[in-house]
mmCIF file of C-alpha atoms in Angstrom:
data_model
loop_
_atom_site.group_PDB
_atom_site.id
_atom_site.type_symbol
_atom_site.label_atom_id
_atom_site.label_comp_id
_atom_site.label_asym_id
_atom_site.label_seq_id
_atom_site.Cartn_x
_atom_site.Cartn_y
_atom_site.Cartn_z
ATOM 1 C CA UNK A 1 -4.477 -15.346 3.437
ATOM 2 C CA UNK A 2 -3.244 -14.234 0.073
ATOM 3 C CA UNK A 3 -4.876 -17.208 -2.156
ATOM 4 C CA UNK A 4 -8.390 -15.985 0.170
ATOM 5 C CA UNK A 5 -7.842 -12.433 -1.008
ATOM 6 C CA UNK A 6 -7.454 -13.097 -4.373
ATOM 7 C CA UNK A 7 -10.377 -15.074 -4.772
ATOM 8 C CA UNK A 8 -12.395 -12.810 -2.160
ATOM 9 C CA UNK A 9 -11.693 -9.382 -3.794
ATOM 10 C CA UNK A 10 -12.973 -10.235 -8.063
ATOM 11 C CA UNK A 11 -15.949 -11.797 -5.865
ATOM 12 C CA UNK A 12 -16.343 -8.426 -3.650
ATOM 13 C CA UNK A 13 -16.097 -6.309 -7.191
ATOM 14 C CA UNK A 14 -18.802 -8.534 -8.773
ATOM 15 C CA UNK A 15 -21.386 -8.194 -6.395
ATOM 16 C CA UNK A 16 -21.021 -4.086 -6.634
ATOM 17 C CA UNK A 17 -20.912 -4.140 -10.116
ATOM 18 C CA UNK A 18 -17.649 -3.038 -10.798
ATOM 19 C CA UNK A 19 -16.297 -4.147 -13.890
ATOM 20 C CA UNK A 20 -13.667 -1.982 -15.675
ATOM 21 C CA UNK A 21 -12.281 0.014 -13.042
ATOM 22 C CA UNK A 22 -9.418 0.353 -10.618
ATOM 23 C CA UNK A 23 -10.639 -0.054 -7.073
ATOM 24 C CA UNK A 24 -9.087 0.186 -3.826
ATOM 25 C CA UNK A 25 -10.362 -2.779 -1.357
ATOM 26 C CA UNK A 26 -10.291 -3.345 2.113
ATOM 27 C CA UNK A 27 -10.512 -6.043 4.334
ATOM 28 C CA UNK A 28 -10.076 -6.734 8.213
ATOM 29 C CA UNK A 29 -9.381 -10.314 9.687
ATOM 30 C CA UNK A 30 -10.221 -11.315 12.865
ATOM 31 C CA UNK A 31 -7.388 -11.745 15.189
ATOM 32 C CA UNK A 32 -9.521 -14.539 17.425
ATOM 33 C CA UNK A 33 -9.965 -16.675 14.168
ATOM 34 C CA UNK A 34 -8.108 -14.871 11.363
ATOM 35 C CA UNK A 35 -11.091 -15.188 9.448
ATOM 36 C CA UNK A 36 -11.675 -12.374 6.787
ATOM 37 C CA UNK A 37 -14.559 -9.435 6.169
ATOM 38 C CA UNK A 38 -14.590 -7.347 3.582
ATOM 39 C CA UNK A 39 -14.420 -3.891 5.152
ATOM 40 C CA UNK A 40 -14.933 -1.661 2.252
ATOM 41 C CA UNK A 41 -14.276 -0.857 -1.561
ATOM 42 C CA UNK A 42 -14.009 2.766 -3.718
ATOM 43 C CA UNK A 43 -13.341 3.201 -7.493
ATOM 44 C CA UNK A 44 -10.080 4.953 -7.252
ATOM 45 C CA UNK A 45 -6.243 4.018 -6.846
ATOM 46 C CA UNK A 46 -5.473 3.940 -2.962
ATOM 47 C CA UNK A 47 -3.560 6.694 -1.977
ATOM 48 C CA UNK A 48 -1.156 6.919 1.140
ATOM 49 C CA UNK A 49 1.661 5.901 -1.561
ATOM 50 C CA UNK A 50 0.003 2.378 -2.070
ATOM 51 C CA UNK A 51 0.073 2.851 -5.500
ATOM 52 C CA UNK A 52 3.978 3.594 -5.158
ATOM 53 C CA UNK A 53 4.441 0.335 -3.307
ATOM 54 C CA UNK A 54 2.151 -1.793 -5.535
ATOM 55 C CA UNK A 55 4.389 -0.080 -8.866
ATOM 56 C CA UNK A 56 7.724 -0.580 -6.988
ATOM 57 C CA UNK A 57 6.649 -4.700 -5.849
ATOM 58 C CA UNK A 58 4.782 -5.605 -9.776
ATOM 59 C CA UNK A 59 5.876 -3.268 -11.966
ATOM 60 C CA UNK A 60 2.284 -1.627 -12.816
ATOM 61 C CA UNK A 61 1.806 1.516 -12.325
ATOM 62 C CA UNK A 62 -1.894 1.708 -11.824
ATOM 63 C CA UNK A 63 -2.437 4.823 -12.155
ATOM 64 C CA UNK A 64 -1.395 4.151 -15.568
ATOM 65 C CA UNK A 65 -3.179 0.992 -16.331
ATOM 66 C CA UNK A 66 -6.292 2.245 -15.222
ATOM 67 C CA UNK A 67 -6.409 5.189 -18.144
ATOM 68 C CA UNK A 68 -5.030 2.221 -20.830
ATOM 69 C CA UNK A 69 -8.434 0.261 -19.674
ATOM 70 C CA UNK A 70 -10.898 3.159 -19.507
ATOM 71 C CA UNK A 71 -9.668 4.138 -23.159
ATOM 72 C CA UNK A 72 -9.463 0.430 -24.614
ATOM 73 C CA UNK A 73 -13.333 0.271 -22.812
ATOM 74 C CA UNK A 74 -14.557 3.318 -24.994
ATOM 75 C CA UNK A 75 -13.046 2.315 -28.326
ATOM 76 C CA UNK A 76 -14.303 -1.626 -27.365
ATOM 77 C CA UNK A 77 -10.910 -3.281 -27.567
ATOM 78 C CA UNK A 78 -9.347 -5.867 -25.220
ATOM 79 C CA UNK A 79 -7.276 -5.056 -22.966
ATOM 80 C CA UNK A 80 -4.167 -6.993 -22.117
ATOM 81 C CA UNK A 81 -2.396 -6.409 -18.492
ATOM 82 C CA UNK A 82 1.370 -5.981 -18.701
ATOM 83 C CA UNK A 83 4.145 -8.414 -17.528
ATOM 84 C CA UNK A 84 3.457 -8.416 -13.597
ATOM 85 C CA UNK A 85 6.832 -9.212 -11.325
ATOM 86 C CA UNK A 86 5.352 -10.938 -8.456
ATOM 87 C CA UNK A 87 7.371 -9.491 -5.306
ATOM 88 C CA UNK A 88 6.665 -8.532 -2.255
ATOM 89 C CA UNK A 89 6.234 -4.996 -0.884
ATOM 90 C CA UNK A 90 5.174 -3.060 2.446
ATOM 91 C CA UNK A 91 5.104 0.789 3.585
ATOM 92 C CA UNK A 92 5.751 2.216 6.763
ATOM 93 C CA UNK A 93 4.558 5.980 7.038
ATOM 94 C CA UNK A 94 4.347 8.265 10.367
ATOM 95 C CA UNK A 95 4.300 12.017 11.058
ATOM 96 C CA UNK A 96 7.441 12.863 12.384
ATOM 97 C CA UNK A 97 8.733 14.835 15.050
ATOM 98 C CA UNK A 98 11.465 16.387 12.287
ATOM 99 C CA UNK A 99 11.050 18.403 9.422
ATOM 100 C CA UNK A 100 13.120 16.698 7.752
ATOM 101 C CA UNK A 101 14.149 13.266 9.081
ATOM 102 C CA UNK A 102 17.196 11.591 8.470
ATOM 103 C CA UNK A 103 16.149 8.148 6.815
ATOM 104 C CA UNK A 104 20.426 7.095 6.383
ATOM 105 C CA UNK A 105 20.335 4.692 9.503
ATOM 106 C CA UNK A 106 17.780 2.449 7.717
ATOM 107 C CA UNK A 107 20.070 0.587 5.526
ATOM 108 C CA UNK A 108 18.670 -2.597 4.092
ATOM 109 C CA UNK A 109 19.233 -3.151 0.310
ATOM 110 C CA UNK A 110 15.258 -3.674 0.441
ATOM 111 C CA UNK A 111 14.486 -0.712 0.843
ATOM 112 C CA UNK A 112 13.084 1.112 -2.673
ATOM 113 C CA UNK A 113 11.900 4.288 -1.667
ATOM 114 C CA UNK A 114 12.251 6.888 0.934
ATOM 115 C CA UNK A 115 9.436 9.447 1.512
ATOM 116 C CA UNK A 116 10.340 13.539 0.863
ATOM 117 C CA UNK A 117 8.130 15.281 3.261
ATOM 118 C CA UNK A 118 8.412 17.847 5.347
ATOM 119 C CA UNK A 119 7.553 16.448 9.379
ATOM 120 C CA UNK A 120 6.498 12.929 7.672
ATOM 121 C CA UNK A 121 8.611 9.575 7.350
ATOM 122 C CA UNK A 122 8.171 6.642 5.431
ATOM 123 C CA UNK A 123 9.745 3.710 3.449
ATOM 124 C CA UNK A 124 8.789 1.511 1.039
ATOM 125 C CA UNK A 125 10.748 -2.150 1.080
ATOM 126 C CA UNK A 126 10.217 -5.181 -1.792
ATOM 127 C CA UNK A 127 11.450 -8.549 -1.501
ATOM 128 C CA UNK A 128 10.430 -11.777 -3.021
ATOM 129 C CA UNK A 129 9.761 -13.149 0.676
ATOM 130 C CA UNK A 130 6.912 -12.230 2.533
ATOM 131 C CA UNK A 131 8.690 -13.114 5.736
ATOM 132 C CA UNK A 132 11.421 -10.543 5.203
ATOM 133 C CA UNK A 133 8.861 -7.594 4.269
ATOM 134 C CA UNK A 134 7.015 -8.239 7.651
ATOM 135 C CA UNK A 135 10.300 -8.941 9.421
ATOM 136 C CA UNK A 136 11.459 -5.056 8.214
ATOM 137 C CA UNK A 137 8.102 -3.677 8.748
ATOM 138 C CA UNK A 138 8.177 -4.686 12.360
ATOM 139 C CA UNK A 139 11.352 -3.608 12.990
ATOM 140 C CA UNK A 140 10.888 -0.154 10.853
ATOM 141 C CA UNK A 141 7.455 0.340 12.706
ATOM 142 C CA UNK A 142 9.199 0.428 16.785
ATOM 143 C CA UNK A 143 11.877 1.999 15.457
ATOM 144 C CA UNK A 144 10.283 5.012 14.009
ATOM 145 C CA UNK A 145 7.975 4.853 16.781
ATOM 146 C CA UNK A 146 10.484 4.907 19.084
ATOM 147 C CA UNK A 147 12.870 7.349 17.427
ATOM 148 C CA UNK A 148 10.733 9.381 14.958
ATOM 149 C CA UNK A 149 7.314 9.569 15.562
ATOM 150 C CA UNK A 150 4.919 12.579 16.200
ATOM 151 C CA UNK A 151 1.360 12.819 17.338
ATOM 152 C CA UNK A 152 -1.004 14.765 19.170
ATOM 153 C CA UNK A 153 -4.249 14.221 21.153
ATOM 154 C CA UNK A 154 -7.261 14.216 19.450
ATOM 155 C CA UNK A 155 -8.905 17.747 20.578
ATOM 156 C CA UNK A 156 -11.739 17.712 23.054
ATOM 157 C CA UNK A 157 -14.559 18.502 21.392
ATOM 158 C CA UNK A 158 -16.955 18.595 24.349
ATOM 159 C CA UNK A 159 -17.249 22.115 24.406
#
């Protein structure tokens, strides 16, 4: 899957147009045949702390990087990506039923970050194997469903 979305996504940003610019792209695969679709691209960092995880897993801050190519694109230089670490990273992120929720039972050394914010919970893990980011993320996922999370019904609108 990740050698498909590597080639799939500079292919996706080719056929918009979009050159010089950071993007945020989305794809779905098919659970029947795992196939992929491109579900959808913007010009903008992704938010939802992705660009957190994606700093915390390579090193880039995009955020960042995206100003040092706009500038080097108006003055007509080259510009020249930074040393990239190649982990692995995943986020977990839920309303809570807490204001504040106590994050101290989740103790794996892979964990990187911890979100701040009031009735919300998250955590950011990196690892050099894939198989132990979606081994935490499972487990982090039905436990904070199970222990932390809040929701509420979508309102009825039929009124």
């Amino acid at each position: 899957t990740e050698k498909v979305l590597f080639k799939m996504t500079p292919d996706v940003m080719k056929a918009i147009g979009m050159q010089f610019v950071a993007s945020h792209t989305e794809f779905i695969q098919s659970k029947s045949t795992g196939e992929l679709f491109f579900l959808e691209t913007s010009s903008r960092v992704g938010g939802a702390n992705l660009a957190e995880m994606v700093e915390l897993a390579s090193g880039v801050n995009l955020w960042g990087e995206w100003a040092k190519i706009e500038c080097k694109n108006l003055r007509k230089e080259k510009y020249t990506l930074p040393k990239v670490k190649k982990d692995y990273a995943g986020i977990v992120v839920s309303l809570s039923r807490y204001e504040h929720p106590d994050t101290s039972s989740f103790k794996d050394k892979e964990i990187v970050w911890r979100m701040n914010k009031k009735w919300n919970i998250g955590l950011i893990v990196v690892s050099d194997s894939s198989e132990r980011i979606l081994e935490l993320l499972d487990n982090y996922t039905k436990r904070i469903s199970e222990e932390f999370h809040a929701s509420l019904p979508a309102p009825d609108r039929s009124l």
